[in-house]
Structure formats: structure tokens, C-alpha cells
Coordinates of C-alpha atoms (C1' of nucleotides) in Angstrom, one line a residue:
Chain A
X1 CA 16.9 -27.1 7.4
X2 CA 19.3 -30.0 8.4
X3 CA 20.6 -32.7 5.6
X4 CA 17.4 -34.5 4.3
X5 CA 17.6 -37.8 4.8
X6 CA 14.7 -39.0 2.2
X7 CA 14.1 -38.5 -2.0
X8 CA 11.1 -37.0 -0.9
X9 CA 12.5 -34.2 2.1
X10 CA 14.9 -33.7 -0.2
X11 CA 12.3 -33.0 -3.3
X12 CA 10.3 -31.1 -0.4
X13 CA 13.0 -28.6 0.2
X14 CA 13.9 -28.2 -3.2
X15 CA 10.6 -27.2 -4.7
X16 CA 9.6 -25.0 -1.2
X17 CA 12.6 -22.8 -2.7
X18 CA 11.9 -22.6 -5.9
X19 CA 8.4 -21.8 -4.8
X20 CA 10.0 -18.7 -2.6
X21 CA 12.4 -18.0 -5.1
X22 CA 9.7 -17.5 -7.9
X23 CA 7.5 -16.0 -5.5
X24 CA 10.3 -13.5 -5.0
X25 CA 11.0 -12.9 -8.3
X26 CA 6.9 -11.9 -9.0
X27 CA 7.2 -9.8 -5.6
X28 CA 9.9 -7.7 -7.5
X29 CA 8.3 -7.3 -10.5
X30 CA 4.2 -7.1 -9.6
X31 CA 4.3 -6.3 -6.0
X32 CA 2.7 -7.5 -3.1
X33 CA -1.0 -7.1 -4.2
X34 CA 0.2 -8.2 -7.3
X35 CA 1.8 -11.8 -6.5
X36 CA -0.5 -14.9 -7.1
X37 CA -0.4 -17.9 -6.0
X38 CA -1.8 -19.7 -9.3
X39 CA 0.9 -17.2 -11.6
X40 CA 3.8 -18.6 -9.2
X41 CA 2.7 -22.3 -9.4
X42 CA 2.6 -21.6 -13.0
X43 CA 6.4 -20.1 -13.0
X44 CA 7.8 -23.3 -11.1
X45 CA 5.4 -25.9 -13.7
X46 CA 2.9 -27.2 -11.1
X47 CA -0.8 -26.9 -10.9
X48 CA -1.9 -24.1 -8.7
X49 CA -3.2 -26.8 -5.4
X50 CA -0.3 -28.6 -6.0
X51 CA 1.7 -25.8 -4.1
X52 CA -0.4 -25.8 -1.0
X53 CA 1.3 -29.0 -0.1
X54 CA 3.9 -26.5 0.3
X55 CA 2.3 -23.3 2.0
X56 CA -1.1 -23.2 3.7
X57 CA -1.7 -20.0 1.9
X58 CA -0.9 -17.2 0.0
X59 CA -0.6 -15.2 3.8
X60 CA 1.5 -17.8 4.8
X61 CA 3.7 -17.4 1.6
X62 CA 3.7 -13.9 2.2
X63 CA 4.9 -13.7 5.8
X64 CA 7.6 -16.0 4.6
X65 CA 8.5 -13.4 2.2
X66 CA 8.1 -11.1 4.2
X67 CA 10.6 -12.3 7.1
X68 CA 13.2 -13.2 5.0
X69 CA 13.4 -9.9 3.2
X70 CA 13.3 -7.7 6.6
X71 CA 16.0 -10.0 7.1
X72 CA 17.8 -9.0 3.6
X73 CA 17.5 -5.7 5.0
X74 CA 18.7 -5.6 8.1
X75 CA 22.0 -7.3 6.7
X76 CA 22.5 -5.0 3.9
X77 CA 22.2 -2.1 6.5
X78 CA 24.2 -4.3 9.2
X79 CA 26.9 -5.2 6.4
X80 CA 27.4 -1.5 5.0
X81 CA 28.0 -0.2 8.9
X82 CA 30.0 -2.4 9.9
X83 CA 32.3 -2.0 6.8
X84 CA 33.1 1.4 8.5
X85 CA 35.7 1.4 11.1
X86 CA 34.1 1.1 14.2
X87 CA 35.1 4.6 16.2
X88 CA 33.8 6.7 13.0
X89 CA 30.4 6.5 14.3
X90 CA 29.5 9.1 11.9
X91 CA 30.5 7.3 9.2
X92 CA 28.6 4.2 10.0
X93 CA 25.3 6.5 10.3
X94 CA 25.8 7.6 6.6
X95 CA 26.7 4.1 5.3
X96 CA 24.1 3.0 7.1
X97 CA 21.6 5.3 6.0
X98 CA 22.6 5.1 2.3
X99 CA 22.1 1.3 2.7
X100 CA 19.0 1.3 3.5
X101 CA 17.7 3.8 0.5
X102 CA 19.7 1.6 -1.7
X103 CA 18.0 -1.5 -0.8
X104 CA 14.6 -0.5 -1.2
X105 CA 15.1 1.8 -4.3
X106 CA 16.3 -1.7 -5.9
X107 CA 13.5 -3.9 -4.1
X108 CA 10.2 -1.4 -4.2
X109 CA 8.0 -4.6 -4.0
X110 CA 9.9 -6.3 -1.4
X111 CA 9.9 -2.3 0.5
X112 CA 5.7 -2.2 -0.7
X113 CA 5.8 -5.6 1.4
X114 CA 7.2 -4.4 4.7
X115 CA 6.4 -0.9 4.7
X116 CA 3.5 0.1 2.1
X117 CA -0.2 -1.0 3.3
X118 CA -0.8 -3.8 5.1
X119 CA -2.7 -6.6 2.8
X120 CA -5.9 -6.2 3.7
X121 CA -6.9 -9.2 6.0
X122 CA -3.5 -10.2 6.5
X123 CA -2.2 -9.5 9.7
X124 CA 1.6 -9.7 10.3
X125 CA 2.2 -13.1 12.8
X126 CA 4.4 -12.3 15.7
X127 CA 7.7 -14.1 14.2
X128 CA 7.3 -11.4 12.0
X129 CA 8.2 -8.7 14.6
X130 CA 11.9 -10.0 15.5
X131 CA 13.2 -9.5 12.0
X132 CA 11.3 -6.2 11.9
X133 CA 13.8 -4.4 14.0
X134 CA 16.9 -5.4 12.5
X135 CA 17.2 -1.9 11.2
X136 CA 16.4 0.4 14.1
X137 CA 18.7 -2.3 15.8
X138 CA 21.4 -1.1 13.6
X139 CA 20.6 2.2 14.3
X140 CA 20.4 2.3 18.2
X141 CA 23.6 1.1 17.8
X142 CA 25.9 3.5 15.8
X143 CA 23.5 6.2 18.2
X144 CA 24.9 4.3 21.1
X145 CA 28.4 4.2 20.0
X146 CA 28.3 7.5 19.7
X147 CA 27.0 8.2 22.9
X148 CA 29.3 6.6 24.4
X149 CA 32.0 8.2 23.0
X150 CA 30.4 11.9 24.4
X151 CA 28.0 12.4 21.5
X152 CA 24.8 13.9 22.7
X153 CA 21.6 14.7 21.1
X154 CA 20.0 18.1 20.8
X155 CA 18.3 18.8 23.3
X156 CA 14.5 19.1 23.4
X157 CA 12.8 22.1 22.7
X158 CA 11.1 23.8 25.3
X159 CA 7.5 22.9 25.1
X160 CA 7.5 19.2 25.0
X161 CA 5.1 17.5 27.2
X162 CA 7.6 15.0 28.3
X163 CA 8.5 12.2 27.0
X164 CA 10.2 9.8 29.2
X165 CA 7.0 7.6 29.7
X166 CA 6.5 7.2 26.1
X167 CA 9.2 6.1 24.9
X168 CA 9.5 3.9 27.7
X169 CA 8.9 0.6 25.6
X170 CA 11.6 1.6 23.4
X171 CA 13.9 1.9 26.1
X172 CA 13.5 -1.3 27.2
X173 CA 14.6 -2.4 23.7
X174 CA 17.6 -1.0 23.8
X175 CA 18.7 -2.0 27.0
X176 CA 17.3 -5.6 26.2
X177 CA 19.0 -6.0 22.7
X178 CA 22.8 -4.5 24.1
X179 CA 22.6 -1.7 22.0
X180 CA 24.1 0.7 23.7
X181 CA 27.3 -0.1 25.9
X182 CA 26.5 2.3 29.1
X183 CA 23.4 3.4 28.9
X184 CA 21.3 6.1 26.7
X185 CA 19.7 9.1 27.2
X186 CA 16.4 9.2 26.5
X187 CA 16.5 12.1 24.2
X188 CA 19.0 10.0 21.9
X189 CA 16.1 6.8 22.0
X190 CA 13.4 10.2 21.3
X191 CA 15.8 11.3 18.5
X192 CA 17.1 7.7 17.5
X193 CA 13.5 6.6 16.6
X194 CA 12.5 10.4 14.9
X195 CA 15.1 9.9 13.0
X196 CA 14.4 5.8 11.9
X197 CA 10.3 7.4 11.0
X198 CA 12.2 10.7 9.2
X199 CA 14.2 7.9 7.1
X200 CA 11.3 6.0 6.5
X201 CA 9.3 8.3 5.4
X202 CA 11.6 10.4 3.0
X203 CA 12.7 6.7 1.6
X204 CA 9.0 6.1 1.2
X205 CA 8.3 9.6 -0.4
X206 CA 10.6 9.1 -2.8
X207 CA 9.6 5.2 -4.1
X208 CA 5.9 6.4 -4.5
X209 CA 6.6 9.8 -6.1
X210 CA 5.4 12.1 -3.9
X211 CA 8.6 13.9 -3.9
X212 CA 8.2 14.1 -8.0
X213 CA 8.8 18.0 -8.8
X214 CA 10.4 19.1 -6.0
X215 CA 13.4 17.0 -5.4
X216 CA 15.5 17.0 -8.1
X217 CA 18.1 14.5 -7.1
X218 CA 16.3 12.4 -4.6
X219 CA 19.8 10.2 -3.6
X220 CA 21.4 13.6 -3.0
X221 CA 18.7 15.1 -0.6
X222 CA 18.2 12.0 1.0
X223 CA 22.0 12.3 1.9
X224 CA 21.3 15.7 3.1
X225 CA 18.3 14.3 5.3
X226 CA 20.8 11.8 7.0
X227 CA 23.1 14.5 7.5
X228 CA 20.8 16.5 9.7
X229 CA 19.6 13.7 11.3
X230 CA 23.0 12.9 12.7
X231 CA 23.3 16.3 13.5
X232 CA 20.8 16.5 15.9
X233 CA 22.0 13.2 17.6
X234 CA 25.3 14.6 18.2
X235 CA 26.9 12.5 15.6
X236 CA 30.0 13.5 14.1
X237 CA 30.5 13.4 10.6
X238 CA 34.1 13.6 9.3
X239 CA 34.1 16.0 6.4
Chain B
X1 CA -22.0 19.5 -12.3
X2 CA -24.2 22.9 -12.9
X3 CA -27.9 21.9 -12.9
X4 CA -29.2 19.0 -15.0
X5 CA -31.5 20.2 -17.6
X6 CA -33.4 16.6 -18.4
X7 CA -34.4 14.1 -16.2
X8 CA -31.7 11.2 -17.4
X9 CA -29.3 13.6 -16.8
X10 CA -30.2 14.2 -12.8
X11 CA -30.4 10.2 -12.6
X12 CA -27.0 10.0 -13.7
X13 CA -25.7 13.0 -11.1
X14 CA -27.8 11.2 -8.4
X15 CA -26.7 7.7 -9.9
X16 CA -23.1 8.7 -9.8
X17 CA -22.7 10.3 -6.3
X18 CA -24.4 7.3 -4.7
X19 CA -22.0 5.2 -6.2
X20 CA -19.4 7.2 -5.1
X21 CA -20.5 7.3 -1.6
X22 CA -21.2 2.9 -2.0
X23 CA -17.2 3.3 -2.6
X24 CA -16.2 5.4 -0.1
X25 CA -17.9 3.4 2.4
X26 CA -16.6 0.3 1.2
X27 CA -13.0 2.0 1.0
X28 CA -13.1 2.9 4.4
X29 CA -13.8 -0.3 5.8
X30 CA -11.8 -2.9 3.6
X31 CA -8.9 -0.6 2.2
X32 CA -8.3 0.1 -1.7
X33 CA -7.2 -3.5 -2.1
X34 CA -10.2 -4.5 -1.3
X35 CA -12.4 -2.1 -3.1
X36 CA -14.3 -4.1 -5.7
X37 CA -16.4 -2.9 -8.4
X38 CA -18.9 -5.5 -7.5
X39 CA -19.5 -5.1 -4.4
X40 CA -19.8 -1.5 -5.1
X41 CA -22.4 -1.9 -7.3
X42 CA -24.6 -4.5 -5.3
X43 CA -24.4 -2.4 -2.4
X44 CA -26.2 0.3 -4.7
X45 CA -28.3 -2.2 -5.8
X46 CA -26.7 -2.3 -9.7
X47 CA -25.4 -5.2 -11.3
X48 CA -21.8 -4.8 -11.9
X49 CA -21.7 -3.9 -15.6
X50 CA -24.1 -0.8 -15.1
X51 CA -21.5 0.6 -13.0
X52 CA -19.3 1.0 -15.9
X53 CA -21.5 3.2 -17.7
X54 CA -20.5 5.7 -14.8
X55 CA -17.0 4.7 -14.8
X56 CA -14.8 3.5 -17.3
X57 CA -12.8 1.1 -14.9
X58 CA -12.0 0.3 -11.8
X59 CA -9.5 2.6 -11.7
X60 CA -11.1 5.4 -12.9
X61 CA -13.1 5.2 -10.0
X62 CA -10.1 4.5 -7.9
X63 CA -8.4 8.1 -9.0
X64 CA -12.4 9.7 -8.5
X65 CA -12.1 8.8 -4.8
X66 CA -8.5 9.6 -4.8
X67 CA -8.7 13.2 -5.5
X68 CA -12.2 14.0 -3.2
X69 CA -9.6 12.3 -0.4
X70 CA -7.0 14.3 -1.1
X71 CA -9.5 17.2 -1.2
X72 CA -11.0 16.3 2.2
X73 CA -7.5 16.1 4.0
X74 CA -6.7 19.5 2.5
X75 CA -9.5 20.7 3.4
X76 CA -9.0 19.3 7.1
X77 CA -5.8 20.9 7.9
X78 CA -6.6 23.9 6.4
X79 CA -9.7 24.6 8.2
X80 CA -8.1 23.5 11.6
X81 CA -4.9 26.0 10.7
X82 CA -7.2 29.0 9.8
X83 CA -9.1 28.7 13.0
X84 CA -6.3 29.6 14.9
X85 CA -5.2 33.4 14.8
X86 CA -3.8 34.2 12.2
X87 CA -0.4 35.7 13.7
X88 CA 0.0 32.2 15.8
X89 CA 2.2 30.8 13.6
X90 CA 3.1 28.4 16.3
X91 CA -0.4 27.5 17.1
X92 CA -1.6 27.3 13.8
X93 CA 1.6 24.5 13.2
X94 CA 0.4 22.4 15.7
X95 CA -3.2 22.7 14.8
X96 CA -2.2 21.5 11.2
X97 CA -0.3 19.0 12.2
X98 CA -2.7 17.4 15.0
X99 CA -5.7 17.7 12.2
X100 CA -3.4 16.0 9.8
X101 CA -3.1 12.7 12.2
X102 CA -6.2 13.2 13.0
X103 CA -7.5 12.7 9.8
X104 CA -5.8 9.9 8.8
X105 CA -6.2 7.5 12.1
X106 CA -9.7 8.3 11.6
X107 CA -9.3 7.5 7.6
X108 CA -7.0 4.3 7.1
X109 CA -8.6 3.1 4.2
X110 CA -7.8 6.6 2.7
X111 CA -4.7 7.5 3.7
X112 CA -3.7 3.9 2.5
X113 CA -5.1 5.2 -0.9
X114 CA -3.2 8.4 -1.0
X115 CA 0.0 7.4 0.8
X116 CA 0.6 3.7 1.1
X117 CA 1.6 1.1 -2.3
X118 CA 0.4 2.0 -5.6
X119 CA -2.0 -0.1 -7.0
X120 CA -0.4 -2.6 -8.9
X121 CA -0.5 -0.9 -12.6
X122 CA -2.4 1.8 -11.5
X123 CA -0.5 5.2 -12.6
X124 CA -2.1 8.3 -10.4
X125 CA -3.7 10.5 -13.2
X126 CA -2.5 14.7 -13.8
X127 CA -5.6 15.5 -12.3
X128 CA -4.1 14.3 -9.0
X129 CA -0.9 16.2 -8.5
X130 CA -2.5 19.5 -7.9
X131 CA -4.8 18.2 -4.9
X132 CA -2.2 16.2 -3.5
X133 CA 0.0 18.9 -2.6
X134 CA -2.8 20.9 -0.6
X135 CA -1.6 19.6 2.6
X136 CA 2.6 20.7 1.9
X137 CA 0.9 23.9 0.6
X138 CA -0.6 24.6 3.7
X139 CA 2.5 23.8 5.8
X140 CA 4.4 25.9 3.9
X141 CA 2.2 29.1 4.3
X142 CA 2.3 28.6 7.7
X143 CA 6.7 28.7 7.6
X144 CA 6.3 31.9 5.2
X145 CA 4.0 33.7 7.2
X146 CA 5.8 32.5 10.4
X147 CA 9.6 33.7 7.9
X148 CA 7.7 36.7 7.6
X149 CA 7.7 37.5 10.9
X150 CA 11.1 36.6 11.5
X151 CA 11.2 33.1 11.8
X152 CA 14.7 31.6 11.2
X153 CA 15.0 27.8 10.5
X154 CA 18.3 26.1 12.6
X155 CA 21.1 26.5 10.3
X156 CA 22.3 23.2 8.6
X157 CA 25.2 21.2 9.8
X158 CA 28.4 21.3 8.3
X159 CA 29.4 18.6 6.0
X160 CA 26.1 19.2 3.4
X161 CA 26.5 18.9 0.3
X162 CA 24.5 21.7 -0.9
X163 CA 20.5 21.6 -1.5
X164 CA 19.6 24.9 -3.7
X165 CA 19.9 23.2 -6.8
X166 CA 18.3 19.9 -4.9
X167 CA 15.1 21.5 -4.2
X168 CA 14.8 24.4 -6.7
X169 CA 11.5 23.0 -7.7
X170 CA 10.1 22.8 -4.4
X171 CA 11.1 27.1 -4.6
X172 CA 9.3 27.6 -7.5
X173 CA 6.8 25.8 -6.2
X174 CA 6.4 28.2 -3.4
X175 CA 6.8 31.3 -5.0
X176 CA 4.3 30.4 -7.9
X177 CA 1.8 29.5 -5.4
X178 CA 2.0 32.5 -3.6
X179 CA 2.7 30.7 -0.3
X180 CA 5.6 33.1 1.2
X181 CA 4.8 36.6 1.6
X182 CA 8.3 38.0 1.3
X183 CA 10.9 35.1 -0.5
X184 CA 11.9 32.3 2.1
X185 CA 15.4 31.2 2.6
X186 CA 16.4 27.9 1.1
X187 CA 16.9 26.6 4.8
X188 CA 13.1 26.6 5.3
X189 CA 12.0 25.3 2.2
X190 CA 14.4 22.5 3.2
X191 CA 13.4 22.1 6.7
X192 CA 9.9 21.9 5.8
X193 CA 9.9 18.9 2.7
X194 CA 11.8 17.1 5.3
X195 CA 9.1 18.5 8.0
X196 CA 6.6 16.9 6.1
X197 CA 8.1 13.7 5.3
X198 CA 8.8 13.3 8.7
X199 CA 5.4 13.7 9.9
X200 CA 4.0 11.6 7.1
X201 CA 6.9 8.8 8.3
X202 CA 5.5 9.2 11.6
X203 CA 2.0 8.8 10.8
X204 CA 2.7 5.8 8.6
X205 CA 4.5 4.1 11.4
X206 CA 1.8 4.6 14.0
X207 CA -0.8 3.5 11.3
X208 CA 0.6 0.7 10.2
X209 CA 2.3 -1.0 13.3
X210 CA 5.7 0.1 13.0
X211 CA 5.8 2.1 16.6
X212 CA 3.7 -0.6 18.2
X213 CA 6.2 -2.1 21.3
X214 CA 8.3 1.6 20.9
X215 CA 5.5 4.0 21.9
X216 CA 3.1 4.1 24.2
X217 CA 1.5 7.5 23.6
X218 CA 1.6 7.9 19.8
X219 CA -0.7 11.2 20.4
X220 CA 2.1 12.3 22.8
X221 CA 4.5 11.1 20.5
X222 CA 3.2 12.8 17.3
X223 CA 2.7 16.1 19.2
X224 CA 6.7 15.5 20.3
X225 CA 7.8 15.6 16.6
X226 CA 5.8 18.5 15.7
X227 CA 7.1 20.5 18.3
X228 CA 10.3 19.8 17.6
X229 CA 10.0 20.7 13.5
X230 CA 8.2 23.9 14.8
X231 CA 11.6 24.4 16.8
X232 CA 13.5 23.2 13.4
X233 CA 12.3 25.4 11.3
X234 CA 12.3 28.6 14.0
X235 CA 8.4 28.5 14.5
X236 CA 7.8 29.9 18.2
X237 CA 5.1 27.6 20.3
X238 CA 2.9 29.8 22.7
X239 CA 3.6 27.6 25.9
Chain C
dC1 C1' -46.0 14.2 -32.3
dT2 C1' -43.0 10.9 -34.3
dC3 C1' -39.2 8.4 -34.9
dG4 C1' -34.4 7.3 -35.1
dA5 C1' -30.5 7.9 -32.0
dA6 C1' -28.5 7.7 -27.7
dA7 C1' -28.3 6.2 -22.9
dT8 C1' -29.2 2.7 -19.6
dG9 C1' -29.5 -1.7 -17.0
dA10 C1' -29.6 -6.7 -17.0
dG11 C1' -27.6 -10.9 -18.2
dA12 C1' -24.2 -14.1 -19.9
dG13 C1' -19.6 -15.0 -20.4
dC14 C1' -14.2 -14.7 -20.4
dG15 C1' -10.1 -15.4 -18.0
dG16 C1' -8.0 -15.0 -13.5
dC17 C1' -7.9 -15.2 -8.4
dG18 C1' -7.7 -18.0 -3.5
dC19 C1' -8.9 -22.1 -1.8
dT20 C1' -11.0 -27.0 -1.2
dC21 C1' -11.8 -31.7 -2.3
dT22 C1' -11.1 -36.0 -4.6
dC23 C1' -8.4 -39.3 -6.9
dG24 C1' -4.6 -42.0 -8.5
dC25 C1' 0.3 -42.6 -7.9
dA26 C1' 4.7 -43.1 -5.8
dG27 C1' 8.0 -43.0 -2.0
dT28 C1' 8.3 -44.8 3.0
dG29 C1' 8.6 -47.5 7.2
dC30 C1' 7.2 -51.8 9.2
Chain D
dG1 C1' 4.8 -57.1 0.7
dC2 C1' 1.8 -53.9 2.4
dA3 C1' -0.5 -50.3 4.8
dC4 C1' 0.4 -45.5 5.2
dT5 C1' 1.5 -41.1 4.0
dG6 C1' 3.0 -37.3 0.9
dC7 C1' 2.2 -35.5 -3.4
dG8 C1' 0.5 -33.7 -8.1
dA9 C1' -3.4 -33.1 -11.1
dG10 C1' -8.0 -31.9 -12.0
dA11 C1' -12.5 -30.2 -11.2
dG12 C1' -15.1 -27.0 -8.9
dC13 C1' -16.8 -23.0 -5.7
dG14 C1' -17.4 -18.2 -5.3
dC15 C1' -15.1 -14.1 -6.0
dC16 C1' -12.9 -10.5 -9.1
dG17 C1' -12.4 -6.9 -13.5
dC18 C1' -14.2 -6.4 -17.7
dT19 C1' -16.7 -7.1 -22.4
dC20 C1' -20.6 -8.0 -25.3
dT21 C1' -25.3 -8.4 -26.4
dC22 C1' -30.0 -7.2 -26.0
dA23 C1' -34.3 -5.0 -24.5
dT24 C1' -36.1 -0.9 -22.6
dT25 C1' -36.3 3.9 -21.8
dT26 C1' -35.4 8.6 -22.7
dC27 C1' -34.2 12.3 -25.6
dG28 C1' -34.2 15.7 -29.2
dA29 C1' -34.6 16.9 -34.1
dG30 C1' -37.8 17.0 -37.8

DNA sequence: CTCGAAATGAGAGCGGCGCTCTCGCAGTGC
DNA sequence: GCACTGCGAGAGCGCCGCTCTCATTTCGAG
């Protein structure tokens, strides 16, 4: 990370990028299941055992992948909020929201990687799960914002078994992370996270076509879909 | 498929369902990714290049499993909707959507087939589309018989931008399958593509991770979100 | 019933994969 | 100057999907 000192660290951190950044570039274009180690060694000249001097594995290459693209993501979704003026809370969801469809409509490998099936034998190592949040960090906080300034969710149908002690964990990540300036309502964390799974899954409806015949403009409906989520947290969308 | 007049032809019926079953097994407990042809074919006791006199390629017998799965999860929901009376709309919501988790915590390897990242150059067949949408199908008979009875999905927020033209194919898709008795306003064809996306985002999430820290109870938690879609799209829940 | 055609299964082989091990070379610190 | 360490190349292991050849079996038309 720091200045190199030697030929070699310097040689070391130069080739470890190109390595990522090749890796990357097969990650966009074959997908996860689709990136090999021997293809990238080819695309950066070296012999395919020549780049375990560089990463242990192909899981290890992955996770690195991996951590530095939920990190893309969180700060294209961080970068488009805050672009908004900070009281239009409503604002801030859609950009927000729009953000994140954008980024993985241009990136469905790098989306394949942090959201599609897991790699089978590969499980995700704990750094893994900091970087992971960035979005629903975002999101807690324009929901926070707003509750703050008097926005409040919905409220629960009748019905619902309770879910106070469920959520519980998630709770605890708010209050942990600052996310929201004088505390939360549970319904907003209930509705906050609904609506982070709703995104998710229209986003990932979309990028593998199962929305193919009856969506005809996917970026449009998606809008729509962020609209109503707002809706039911209270959020105020200037018109 | 009707009764094999010759002797080679039953071998090949038998033949071709065990190796069918070899995969299934083997897709259940390593994932698609790690479905190989091979293995397939020693567990039947083959060598690998018989195998391809039943199927052409590996894919071909990728899409084979694909559509029984999407068969068997239609078939799921379905027969856990029509147990329940036929004018509990509410009831037979829930029961849909619980046999829907249901199936795919107890499935990974599948649902990872029919939901998670395409197979790197693998294009889903015609023959898929129509079993894939079994499962949308049955949600939405439930909302047109539930419509029918006077069901009335939440009004939309201001600030849309419009979604007749959006989802006019989802409409037809509804009408030519017969699914709503007596029309269906726009609202709840709306309500329920997003219902389903929703609950498919949810189920991913639990599935693969993505809740893990957030919820404790993703049972509780999944029957939360169908609940409040029933309440969504006006669907009343027997308490 | 016979005989050519078609179906079938085994085996070898191709290129590609992740990963390991060895070997020679070059940069490094004493 | 020298021992040590990091590094790249190469060979090789067992796996993969897939193709081709060849012997055997089964079938159906004459």
C-alpha cells in the first residue's frame, strides 16, 4: 500500500494490479464462473503458476474482486446521494436507487459476483461482509434522514406476528453504524430492509430476464418500484 | 414418452430417466456449477461419452433439469394454494407464498439453477419460458379471484410516472391465460410483478447470505413480507 | 431368416481448467 | 561476496466438456 521501497515490491505491486485489473476485465466480460485463472495469466503474459506468487487461489482472487467491487458499489450509490441536497431526502432515495440499477446493469458480472450464486465451494471470508453493507448503509441513512425530519413508514398491517425481535440484529446495525441521527422506528428498519430485498430482486429480475415479456421498459418500472418503496417509508418525493 | 414398442427403445426411456435422476442428485448437492457430465455418468455407471448419446451437451441436459424444476416448483405452490378453500384468497396467498420458500430452502441447487447467474454461455431455451412463469401464474389467479371478490390494491403514490404502457405485456399476459375472472385493474397487475420480485429478492437474500446478521427469524421474516403484499395488493388475511 | 443399417457403449484423445512441485535466475540484505 | 529469498517457467496431476473411432448389439426390411 505504502511507497515500495525495493525494484522487486515495486514489480510486486505493479503486476498484483494488472493481475486484478485483467481479472476484472474477464469478470465483465465471462462472468464469475467464467473467469480463469490460466486465461488471466495469459492476458497479463505470464505462465499460469507464475500468478500464484501473487494470489493463493483463484478464491482468493475472487474475494479480492469481490471486495473491491461491493466497494465500487457502495460509492457509486454513496456518490449519486449525496449529490442531492441533503434535506430532499426524497430525492436522495431516487438517486440513490437509480444508482444502484445503473451500476449493475453496466457491471452484470461484477453484480453475478456479489449477488447471483455463490461459487460453489467458495465461501465469502468475513472481510467480505464490511463492504457488503455499504448499500443498505446508504439506504438506512436517507430512511433515517427522513425520519428525522417526521417521515414515517406505513404502518404494519394487521396480522403480522411481530417483528420487533427479528429484526433485532438489524437494529443494532443501525444504531452501531450512526445511521440514523435520533433513533428509528422499527417499522422503518422492517420497511428499510423490504425495500433493499424489493430492489434487489427487481434489479436482479431484470439482469437475468425474467422480467422479459412483461416489462417493457425495465429503467422505467424500476423507477416506479422505487417510487412506492419510498412511499411506504414516508419518504417525500418532490414532484 | 407413450409406451416403447422394442426393447432398445425401453433401455433408452429407463437409460435416460436414471441419468436424469444421477443429475438431479448431483445438482442438489454441488449446485449447477458443479454439475459435471462426468460425474453424472460414473455415478450411473456410464463412461462419459455414452452419456452424449442421451444428450447432446451438457447443456442440453442442463435446460432438461431446468424445466422438470421449474415444473416441480409450479407444481408446489400450486398444490399448496388449491388446498386451501377456494374463496380464502388470503389463505391461499400465504399458503403460496410459504410453499414457495419452502421449496427453494429445501432446493438450493435448483433454485440457483432457475434463479441465480446464468451459466456462462448458456442461453435458456423457448421451451423454458412457458414453465417458468407457473409460479407468477399462480400468484396472479389468486389476486384475480381475490379482484373478483372485491379486492382493491393500495392506490399508487403520487409522483409515478405512469405503468399501463410499462407492463402491457404482463396484461395480456393475464388475460390470455385466463388468470382474472373479470379484467383486473392495472394497479394489481402492478402490485403483484413487484409482489413477486419482492418475494423472490427475499428468498434470494435468505438463501444466499444476504439477511444473515439482519434477521433472525427469516421464517418470521418471510411470512412479514407476504402479509404485507397480501395488504398491498387488498388481499384480506383470515386472522 | 438374413443381412445391411442404425443405435449403443467403451476407449483414446484434444484442449482447457485449478493447483503443485521443481528448477534456474535475479534481486536483496548482511 | 554470499547466502537467502522472491520469482517465472515448465512439467505434471486429476478434473472438465466434447469428439472420434471401433466393436458389439439390436432392429427392421426384404
Amino acid at each position: 500500500m505504502s511507497t515500495p521501497r525495493t525494484a522487486r515490491a515495486l514489480a510486486r505491486e505493479t503486476l498484483t494490479q494488472e493481475i486484478l485489473d485483467a481479472a476484472r476485465a474477464r469478470l465483465r466480460s465471462d462472468g464469475p464462473a467464467g473467469l480463469s485463472l490460466r486465461a488471466v495469466a495469459r492476458d497479463v503474459g505470464m505462465v499460469s503458476s507464475a500468478v500464484y506468487r501473487y494470489f493463493p487461489s483463484r478464491d482468493a482472487l475472487l474475494t479480492r474482486l469481490l471486495i473491491d467491487s461491493y466497494g465500487e458499489l457502495g460509492e457509486a450509490v454513496e456518490r449519486a446521494e449525496t449529490e442531492v441536497a441533503r434535506e430532499d431526502t426524497g430525492g436522495r432515495w431516487l438517486a440513490a436507487c437509480r444508482a444502484l440499477r445503473t451500476w449493475c446493469m453496466d457491471r452484470p458480472g461484477d453484480f453475478a459476483l456479489l449477488y447471483g450464486t455463490p461459487i460453489p465451494g467458495y465461501a465469502a471470508p468475513q472481510d467480505t461482509v464490511e463492504p457488503a453493507t455499504r448499500v443498505i448503509q446508504v439506504l438506512a441513512r436517507i430512511v433515517g434522514d427522513a425520519y428525522a425530519d417526521g417521515a414515517r413508514a406505513v404502518p404494519a398491517p394487521r396480522g403480522g406476528a411481530g417483528t420487533d425481535a427479528t429484526v433485532a440484529g438489524a437494529r443494532d446495525f443501525v444504531v452501531e453504524h450512526g445511521l440514523a441521527r435520533s433513533g428509528l422506528a422499527t417499522e422503518s428498519v422492517v420497511r428499510t430492509l423490504m425495500a433493499w430485498s424489493q430492489l434487489f430482486g427487481t434489479v436482479s429480475f431484470e439482469l437475468f430476464g425474467h422480467l422479459a415479456g412483461s416489462v417493457t421498459d425495465p429503467a422505467r418500472w424500476y423507477d416506479e418500484v422505487a417510487i412506492r418503496l419510498a412511499a411506504d417509508l414516508g419518504i417525500q418525493l418532490r414532484v
